[in-house]
mmCIF file of C-alpha atoms and ligand atoms in Angstrom:
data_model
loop_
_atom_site.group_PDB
_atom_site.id
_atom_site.type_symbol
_atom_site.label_atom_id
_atom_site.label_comp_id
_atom_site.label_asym_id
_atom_site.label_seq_id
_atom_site.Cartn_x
_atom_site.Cartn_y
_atom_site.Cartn_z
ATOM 1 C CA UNK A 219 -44.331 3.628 13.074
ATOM 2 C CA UNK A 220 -42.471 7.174 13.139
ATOM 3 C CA UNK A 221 -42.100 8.234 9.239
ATOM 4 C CA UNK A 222 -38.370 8.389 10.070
ATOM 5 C CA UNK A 223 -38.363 4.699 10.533
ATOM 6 C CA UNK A 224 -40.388 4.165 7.741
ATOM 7 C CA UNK A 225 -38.460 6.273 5.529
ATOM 8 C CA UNK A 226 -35.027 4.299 6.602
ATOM 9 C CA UNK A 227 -36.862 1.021 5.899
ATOM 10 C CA UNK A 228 -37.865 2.161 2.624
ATOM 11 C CA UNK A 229 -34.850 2.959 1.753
ATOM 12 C CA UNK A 230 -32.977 -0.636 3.024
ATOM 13 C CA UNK A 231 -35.519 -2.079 1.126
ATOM 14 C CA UNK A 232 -34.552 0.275 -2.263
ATOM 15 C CA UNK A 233 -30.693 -0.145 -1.742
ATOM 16 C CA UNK A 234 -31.415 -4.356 -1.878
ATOM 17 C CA UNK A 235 -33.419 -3.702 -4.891
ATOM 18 C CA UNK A 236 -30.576 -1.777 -6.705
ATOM 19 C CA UNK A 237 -28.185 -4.589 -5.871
ATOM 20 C CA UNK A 238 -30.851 -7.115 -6.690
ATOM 21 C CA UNK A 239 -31.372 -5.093 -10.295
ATOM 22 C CA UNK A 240 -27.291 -5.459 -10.679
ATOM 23 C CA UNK A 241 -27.336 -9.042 -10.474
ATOM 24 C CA UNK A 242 -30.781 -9.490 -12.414
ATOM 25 C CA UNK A 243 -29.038 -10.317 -16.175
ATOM 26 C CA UNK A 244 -27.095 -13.265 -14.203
ATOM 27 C CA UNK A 245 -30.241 -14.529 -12.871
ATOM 28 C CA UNK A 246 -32.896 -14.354 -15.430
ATOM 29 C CA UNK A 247 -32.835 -14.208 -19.341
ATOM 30 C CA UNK A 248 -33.458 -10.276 -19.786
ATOM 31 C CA UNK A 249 -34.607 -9.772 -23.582
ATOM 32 C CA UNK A 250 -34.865 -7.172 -25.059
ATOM 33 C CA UNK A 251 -38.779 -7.091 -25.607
ATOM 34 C CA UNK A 252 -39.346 -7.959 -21.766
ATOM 35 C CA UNK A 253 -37.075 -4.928 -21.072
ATOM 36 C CA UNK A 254 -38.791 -2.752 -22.986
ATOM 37 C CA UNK A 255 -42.032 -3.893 -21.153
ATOM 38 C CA UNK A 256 -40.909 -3.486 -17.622
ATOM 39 C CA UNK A 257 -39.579 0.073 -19.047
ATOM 40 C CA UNK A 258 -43.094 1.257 -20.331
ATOM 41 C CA UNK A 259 -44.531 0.105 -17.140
ATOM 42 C CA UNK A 260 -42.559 1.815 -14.953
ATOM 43 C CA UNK A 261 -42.531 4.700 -16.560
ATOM 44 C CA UNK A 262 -46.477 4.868 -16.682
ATOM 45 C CA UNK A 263 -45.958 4.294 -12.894
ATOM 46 C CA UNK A 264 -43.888 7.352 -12.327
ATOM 47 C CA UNK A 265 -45.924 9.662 -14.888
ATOM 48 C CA UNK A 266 -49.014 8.521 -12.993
ATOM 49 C CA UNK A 267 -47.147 8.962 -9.477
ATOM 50 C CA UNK A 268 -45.480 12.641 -10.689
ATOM 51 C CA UNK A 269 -48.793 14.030 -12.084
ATOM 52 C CA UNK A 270 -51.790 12.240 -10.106
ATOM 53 C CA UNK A 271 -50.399 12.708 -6.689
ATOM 54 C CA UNK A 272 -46.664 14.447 -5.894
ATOM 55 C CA UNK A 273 -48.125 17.548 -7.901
ATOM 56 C CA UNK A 274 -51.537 17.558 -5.568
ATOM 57 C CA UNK A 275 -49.812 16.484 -2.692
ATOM 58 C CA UNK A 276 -47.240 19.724 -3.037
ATOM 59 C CA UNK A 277 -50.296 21.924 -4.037
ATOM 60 C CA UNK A 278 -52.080 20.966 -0.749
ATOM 61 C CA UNK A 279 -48.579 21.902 1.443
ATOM 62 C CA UNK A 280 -47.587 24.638 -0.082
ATOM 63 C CA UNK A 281 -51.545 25.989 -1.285
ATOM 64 C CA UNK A 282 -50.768 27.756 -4.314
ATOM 65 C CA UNK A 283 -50.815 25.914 -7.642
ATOM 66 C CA UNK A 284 -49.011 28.764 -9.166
ATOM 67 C CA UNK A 285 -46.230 27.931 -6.292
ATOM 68 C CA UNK A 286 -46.024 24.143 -6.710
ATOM 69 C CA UNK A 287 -46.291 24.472 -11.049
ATOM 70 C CA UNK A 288 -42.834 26.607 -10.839
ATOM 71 C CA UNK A 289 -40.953 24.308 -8.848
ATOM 72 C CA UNK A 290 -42.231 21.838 -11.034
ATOM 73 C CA UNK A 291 -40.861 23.405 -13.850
ATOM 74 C CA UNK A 292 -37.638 23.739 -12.254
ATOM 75 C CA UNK A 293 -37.333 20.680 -11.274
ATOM 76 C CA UNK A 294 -38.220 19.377 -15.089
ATOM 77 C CA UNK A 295 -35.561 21.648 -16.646
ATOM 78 C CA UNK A 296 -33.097 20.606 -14.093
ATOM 79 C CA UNK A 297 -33.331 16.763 -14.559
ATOM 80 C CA UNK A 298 -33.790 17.981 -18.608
ATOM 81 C CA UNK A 299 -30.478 20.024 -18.701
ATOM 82 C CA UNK A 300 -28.721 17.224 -16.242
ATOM 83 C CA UNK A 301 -29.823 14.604 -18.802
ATOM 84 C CA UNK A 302 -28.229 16.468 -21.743
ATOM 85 C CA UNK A 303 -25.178 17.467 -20.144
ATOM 86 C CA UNK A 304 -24.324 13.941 -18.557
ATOM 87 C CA UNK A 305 -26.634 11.610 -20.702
ATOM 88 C CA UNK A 306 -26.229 8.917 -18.224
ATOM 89 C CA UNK A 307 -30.029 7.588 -18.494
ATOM 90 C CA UNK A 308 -30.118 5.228 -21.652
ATOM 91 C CA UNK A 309 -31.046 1.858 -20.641
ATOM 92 C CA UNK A 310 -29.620 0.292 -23.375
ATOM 93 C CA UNK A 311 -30.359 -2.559 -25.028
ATOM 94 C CA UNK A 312 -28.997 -5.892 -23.360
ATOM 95 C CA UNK A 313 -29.205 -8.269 -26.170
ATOM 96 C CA UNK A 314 -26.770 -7.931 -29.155
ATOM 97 C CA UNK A 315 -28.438 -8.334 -32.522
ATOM 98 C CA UNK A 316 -31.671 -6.540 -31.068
ATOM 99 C CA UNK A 317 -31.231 -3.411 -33.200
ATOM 100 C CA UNK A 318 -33.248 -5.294 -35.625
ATOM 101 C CA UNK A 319 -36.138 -6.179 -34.812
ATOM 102 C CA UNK A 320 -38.219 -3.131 -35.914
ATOM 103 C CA UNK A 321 -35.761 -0.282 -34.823
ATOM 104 C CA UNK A 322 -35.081 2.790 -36.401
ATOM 105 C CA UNK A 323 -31.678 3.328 -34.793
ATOM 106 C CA UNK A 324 -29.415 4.889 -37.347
ATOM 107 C CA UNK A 325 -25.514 5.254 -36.862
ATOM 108 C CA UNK A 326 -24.655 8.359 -34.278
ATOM 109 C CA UNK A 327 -28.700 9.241 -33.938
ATOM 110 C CA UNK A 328 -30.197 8.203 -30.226
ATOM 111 C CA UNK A 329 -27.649 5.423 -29.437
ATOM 112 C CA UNK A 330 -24.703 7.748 -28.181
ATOM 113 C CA UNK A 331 -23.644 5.127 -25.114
ATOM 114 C CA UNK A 332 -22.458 6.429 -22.082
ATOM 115 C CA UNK A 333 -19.269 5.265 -22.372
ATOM 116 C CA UNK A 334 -17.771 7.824 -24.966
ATOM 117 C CA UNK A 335 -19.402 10.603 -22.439
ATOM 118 C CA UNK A 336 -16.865 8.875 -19.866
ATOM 119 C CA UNK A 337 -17.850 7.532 -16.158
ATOM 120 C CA UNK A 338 -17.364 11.392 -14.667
ATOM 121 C CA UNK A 339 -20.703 12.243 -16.513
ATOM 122 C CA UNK A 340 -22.359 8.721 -15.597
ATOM 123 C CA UNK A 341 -21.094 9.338 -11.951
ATOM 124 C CA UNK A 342 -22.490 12.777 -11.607
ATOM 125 C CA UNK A 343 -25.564 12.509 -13.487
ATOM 126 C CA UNK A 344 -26.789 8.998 -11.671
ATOM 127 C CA UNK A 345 -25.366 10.416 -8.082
ATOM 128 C CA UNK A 346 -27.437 13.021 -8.754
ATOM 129 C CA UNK A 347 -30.598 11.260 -10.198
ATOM 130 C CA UNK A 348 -30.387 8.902 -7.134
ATOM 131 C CA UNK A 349 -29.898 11.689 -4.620
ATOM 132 C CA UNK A 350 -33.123 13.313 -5.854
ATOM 133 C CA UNK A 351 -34.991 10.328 -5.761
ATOM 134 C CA UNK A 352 -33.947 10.231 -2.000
ATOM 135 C CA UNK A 353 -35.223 13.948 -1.493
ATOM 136 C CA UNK A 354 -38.442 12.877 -3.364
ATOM 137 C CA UNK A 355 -39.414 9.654 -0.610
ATOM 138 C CA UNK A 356 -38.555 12.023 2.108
ATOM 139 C CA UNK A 357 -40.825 14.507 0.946
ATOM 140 C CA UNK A 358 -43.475 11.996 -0.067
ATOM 141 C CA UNK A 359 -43.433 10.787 3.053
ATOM 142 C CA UNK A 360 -43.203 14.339 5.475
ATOM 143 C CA UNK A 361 -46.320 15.887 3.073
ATOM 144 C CA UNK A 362 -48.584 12.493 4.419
ATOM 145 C CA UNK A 363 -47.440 12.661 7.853
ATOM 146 C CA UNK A 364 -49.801 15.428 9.113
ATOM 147 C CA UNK A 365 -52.534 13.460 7.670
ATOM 148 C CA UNK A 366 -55.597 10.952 9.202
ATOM 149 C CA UNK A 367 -54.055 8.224 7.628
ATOM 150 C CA UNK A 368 -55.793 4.737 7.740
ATOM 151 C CA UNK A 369 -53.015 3.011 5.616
ATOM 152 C CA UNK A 370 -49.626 3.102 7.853
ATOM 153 C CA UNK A 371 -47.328 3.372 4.770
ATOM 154 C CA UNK A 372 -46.774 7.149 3.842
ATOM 155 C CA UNK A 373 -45.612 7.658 0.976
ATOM 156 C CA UNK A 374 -46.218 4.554 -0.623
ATOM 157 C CA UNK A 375 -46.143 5.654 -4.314
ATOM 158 C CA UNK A 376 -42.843 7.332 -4.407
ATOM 159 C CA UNK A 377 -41.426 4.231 -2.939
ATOM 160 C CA UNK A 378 -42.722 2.360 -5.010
ATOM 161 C CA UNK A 379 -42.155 4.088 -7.714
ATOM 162 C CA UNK A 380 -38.466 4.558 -6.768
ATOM 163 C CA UNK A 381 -38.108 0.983 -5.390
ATOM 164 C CA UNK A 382 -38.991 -0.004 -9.505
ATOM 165 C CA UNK A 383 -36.809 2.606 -11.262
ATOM 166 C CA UNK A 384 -34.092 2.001 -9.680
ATOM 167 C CA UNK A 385 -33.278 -1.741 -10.473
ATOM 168 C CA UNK A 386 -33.266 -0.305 -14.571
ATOM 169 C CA UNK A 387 -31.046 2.084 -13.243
ATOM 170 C CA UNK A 388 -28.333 -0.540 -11.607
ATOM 171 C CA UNK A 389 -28.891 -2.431 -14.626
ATOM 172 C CA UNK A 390 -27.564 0.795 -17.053
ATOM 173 C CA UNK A 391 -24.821 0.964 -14.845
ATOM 174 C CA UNK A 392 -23.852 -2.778 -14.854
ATOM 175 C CA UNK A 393 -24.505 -2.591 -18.756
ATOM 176 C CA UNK A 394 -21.932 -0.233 -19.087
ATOM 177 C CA UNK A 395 -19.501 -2.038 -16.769
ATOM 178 C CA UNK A 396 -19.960 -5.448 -18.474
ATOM 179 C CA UNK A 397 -19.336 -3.973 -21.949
ATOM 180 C CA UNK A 398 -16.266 -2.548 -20.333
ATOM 181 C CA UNK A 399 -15.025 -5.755 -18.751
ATOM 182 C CA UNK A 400 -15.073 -4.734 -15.158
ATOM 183 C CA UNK A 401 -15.532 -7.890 -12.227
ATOM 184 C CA UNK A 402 -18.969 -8.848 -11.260
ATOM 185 C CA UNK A 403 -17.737 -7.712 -7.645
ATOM 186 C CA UNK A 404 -16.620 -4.313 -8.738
ATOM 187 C CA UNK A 405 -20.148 -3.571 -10.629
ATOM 188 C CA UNK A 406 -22.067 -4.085 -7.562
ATOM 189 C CA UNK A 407 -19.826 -2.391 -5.260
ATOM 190 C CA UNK A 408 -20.118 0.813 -7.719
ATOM 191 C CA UNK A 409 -24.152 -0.318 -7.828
ATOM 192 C CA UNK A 410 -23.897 0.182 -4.039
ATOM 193 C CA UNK A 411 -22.311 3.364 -4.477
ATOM 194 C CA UNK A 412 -25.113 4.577 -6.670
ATOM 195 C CA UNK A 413 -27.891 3.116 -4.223
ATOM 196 C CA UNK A 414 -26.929 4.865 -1.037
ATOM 197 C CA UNK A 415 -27.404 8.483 -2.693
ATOM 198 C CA UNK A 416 -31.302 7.815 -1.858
ATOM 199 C CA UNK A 417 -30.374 8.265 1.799
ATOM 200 C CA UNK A 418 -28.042 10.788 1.250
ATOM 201 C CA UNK A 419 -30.762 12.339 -0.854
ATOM 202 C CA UNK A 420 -33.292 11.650 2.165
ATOM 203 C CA UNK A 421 -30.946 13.156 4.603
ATOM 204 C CA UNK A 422 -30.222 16.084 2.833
ATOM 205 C CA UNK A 423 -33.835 16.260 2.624
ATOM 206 C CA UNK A 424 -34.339 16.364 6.772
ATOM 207 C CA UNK A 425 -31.344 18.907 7.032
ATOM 208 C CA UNK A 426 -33.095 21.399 4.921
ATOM 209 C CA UNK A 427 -36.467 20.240 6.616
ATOM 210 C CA UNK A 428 -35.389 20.781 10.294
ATOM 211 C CA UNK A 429 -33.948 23.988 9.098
ATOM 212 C CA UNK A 430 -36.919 25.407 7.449
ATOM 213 C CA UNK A 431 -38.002 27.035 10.680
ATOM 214 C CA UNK A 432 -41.916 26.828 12.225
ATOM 215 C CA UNK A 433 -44.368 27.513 9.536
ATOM 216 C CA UNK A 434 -41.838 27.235 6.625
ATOM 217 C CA UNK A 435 -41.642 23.576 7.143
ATOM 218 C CA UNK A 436 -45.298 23.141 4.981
ATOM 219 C CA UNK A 437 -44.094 25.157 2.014
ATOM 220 C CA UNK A 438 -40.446 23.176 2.159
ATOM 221 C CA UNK A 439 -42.581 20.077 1.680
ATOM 222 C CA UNK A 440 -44.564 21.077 -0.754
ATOM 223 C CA UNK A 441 -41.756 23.185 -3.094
ATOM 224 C CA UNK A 442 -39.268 19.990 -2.587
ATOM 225 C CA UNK A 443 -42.686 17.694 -3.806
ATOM 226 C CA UNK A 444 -43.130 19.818 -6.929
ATOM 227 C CA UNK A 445 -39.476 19.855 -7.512
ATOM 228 C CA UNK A 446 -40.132 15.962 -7.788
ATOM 229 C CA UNK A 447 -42.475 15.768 -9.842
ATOM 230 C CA UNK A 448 -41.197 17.940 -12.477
ATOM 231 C CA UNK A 449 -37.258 15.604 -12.091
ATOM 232 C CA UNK A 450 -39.859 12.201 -12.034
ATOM 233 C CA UNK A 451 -41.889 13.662 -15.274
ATOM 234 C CA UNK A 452 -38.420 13.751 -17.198
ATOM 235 C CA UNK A 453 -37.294 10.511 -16.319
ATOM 236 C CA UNK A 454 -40.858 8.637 -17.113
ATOM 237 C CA UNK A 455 -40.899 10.885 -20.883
ATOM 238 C CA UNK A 456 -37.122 10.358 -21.332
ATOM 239 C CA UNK A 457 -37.792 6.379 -21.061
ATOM 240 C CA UNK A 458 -40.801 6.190 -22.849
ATOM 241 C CA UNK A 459 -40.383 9.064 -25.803
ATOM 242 C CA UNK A 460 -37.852 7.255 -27.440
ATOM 243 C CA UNK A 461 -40.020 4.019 -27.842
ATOM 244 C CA UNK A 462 -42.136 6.161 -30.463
ATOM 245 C CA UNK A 463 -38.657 6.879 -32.493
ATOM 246 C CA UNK A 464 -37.012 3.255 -32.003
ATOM 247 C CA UNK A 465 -39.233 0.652 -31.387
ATOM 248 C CA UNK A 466 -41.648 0.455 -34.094
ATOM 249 C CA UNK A 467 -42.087 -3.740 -32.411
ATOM 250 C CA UNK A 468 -44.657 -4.520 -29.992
ATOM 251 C CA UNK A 469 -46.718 -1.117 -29.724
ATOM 252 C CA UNK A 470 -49.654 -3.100 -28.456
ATOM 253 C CA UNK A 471 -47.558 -4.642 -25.514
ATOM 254 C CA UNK A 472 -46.256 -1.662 -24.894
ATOM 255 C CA UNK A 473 -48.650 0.263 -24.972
ATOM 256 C CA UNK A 474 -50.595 -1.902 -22.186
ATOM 257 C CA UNK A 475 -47.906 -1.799 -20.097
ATOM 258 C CA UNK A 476 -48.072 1.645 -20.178
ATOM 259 C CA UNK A 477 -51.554 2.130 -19.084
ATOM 260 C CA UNK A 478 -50.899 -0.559 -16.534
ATOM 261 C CA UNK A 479 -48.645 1.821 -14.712
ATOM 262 C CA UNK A 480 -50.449 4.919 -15.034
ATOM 263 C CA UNK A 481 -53.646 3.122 -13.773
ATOM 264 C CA UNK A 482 -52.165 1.632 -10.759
ATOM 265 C CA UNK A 483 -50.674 5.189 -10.116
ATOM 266 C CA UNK A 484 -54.080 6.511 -9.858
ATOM 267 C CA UNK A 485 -55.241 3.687 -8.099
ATOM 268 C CA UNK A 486 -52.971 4.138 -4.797
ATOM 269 C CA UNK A 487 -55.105 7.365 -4.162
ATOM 270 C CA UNK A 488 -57.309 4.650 -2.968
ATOM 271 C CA UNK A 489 -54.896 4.129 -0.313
ATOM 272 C CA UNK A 490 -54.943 7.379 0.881
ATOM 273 C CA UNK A 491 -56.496 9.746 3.004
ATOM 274 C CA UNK A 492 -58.196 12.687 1.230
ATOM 275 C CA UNK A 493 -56.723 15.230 3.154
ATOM 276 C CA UNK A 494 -52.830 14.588 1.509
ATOM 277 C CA UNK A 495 -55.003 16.219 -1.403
ATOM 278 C CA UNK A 496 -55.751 19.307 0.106
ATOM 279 C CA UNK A 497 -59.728 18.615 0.384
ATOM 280 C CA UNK A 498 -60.234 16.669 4.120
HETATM 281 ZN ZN1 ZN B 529 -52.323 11.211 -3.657
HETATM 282 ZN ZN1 ZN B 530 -33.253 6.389 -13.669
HETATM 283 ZN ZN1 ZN B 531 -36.917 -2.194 -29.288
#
């Protein structure tokens, strides 16, 4: 399969999970403890995914560490700053009442919902957290598609990654919307909205790709892979960091979750061939 199909299947298959993500408090009991558990897992995932292969991955495109650590730090104070300005990734809790179980949330400290920062900042910050997500498959996939590659599906740990996240994501945003009152139809038609900025994101991605020029094309790769990492490294802290501060309840659980995700991260190198890591 060409990685442009690929890539478009992937992201089908990510838009359905958004919607799927949307809908998932009408179909299952979400607590608050399971939430947090699916939220440490994940985020191991896409530490694991940012640090154990989009980083190498970039380093073997671009070949200079130096190169791929400074996009990397741009990337991380870009998502950083976008978080602050728009602080549109809380996934907040579902359950009422579970503020006491445990939780050091205090009045105006760490709990500032989304809704007093207004849906402009939710909008923008989420478009743009999607979009980047798109750029980061596309790249995922273009860095393994020079490769020998004995398992067909490039990429695989960004999408999987992304395919994860982004359910949590749909469920913020539906959250937000149910507090507010809006129609189940409306939330997943603004859930849609959301979902198709990963192939805007991915087409963006190809524009600036195509346009690179011969022999710029490896270093686009590689600097849009770093770039990645360092947005993917932000989002995995920003959802974990705050269980140290809040959630004094179920460190254990947590805590295995966590290591769940970071060792299946490392574990998908498996999959791969050795030359997306620079040594063939
Ligand atoms: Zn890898
Ligand atoms: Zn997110
Ligand atoms: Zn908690």
């Amino acid at each position: 399969m060409s990685p442009g199909w690929l890539l478009l299947i992937y992201c089908v298959v990510i838009v359905a999970a958004s919607l799927f993500g949307g809908a998932l408090p009408s179909l299952m009991r979400l607590t608050h403890r399971r939430m947090q558990v699916i939220i440490s897992f994940v985020a191991g995932l896409m530490l694991g995914i940012s640090l154990f292969h989009m980083l190498p991955h970039s380093e073997a495109q671009t070949g200079s560490l130096d190169r791929s650590i400074a996009w990397m730090v741009a990337g991380l104070l870009t998502m950083f700053f976008l978080i602050r300005a728009f602080q549109f990734h809380q996934h907040e809790p579902l359950e009422a009442g579970a503020q006491d179980h445990g939780h050091g949330h205090d009045a105006g400290h760490g709990t500032a919902r989304p809704a007093q920062l207004g849906w402009v900042g939710i909008a923008i910050g989420m478009s743009l957290h999607t979009a980047l997500d798109g750029v980061a498959l596309a790249a995922s996939v273009a860095a393994e598609s020079h490769a020998e590659h004995s398992f067909p599906l490039l990429g695989f740990g960004t999408f999987l990654v992304v395919l994860l996240h982004k359910p949590l994501d749909a469920l913020s945003i539906t959250a937000v919307m149910t507090a507010e009152r809006w129609s189940m139809r409306s939330r997943q038609l603004v859930n849609l909205g959301f979902a198709t900025m990963v192939p805007v994101g991915a087409a963006l991605f190809y524009l600036g790709w195509s346009g690179a020029g011969p022999g710029a094309n490896e270093a686009f790769v590689g600097c849009a892979l770093a770039f990645s990492a360092g947005a993917f490294l932000v989002i995995a802290l920003s959802d974990l960091l705050p269980e140290l501060q809040f959630h004094a309840h179920d460190r254990i659980r947590l805590s295995v979750a966590l290591l769940l995700g970071v060792a299946l991260a490392y574990s998908l190198g498996f999959l791969e061939s050795e030359a997306v890591h620079g040594h063939p």
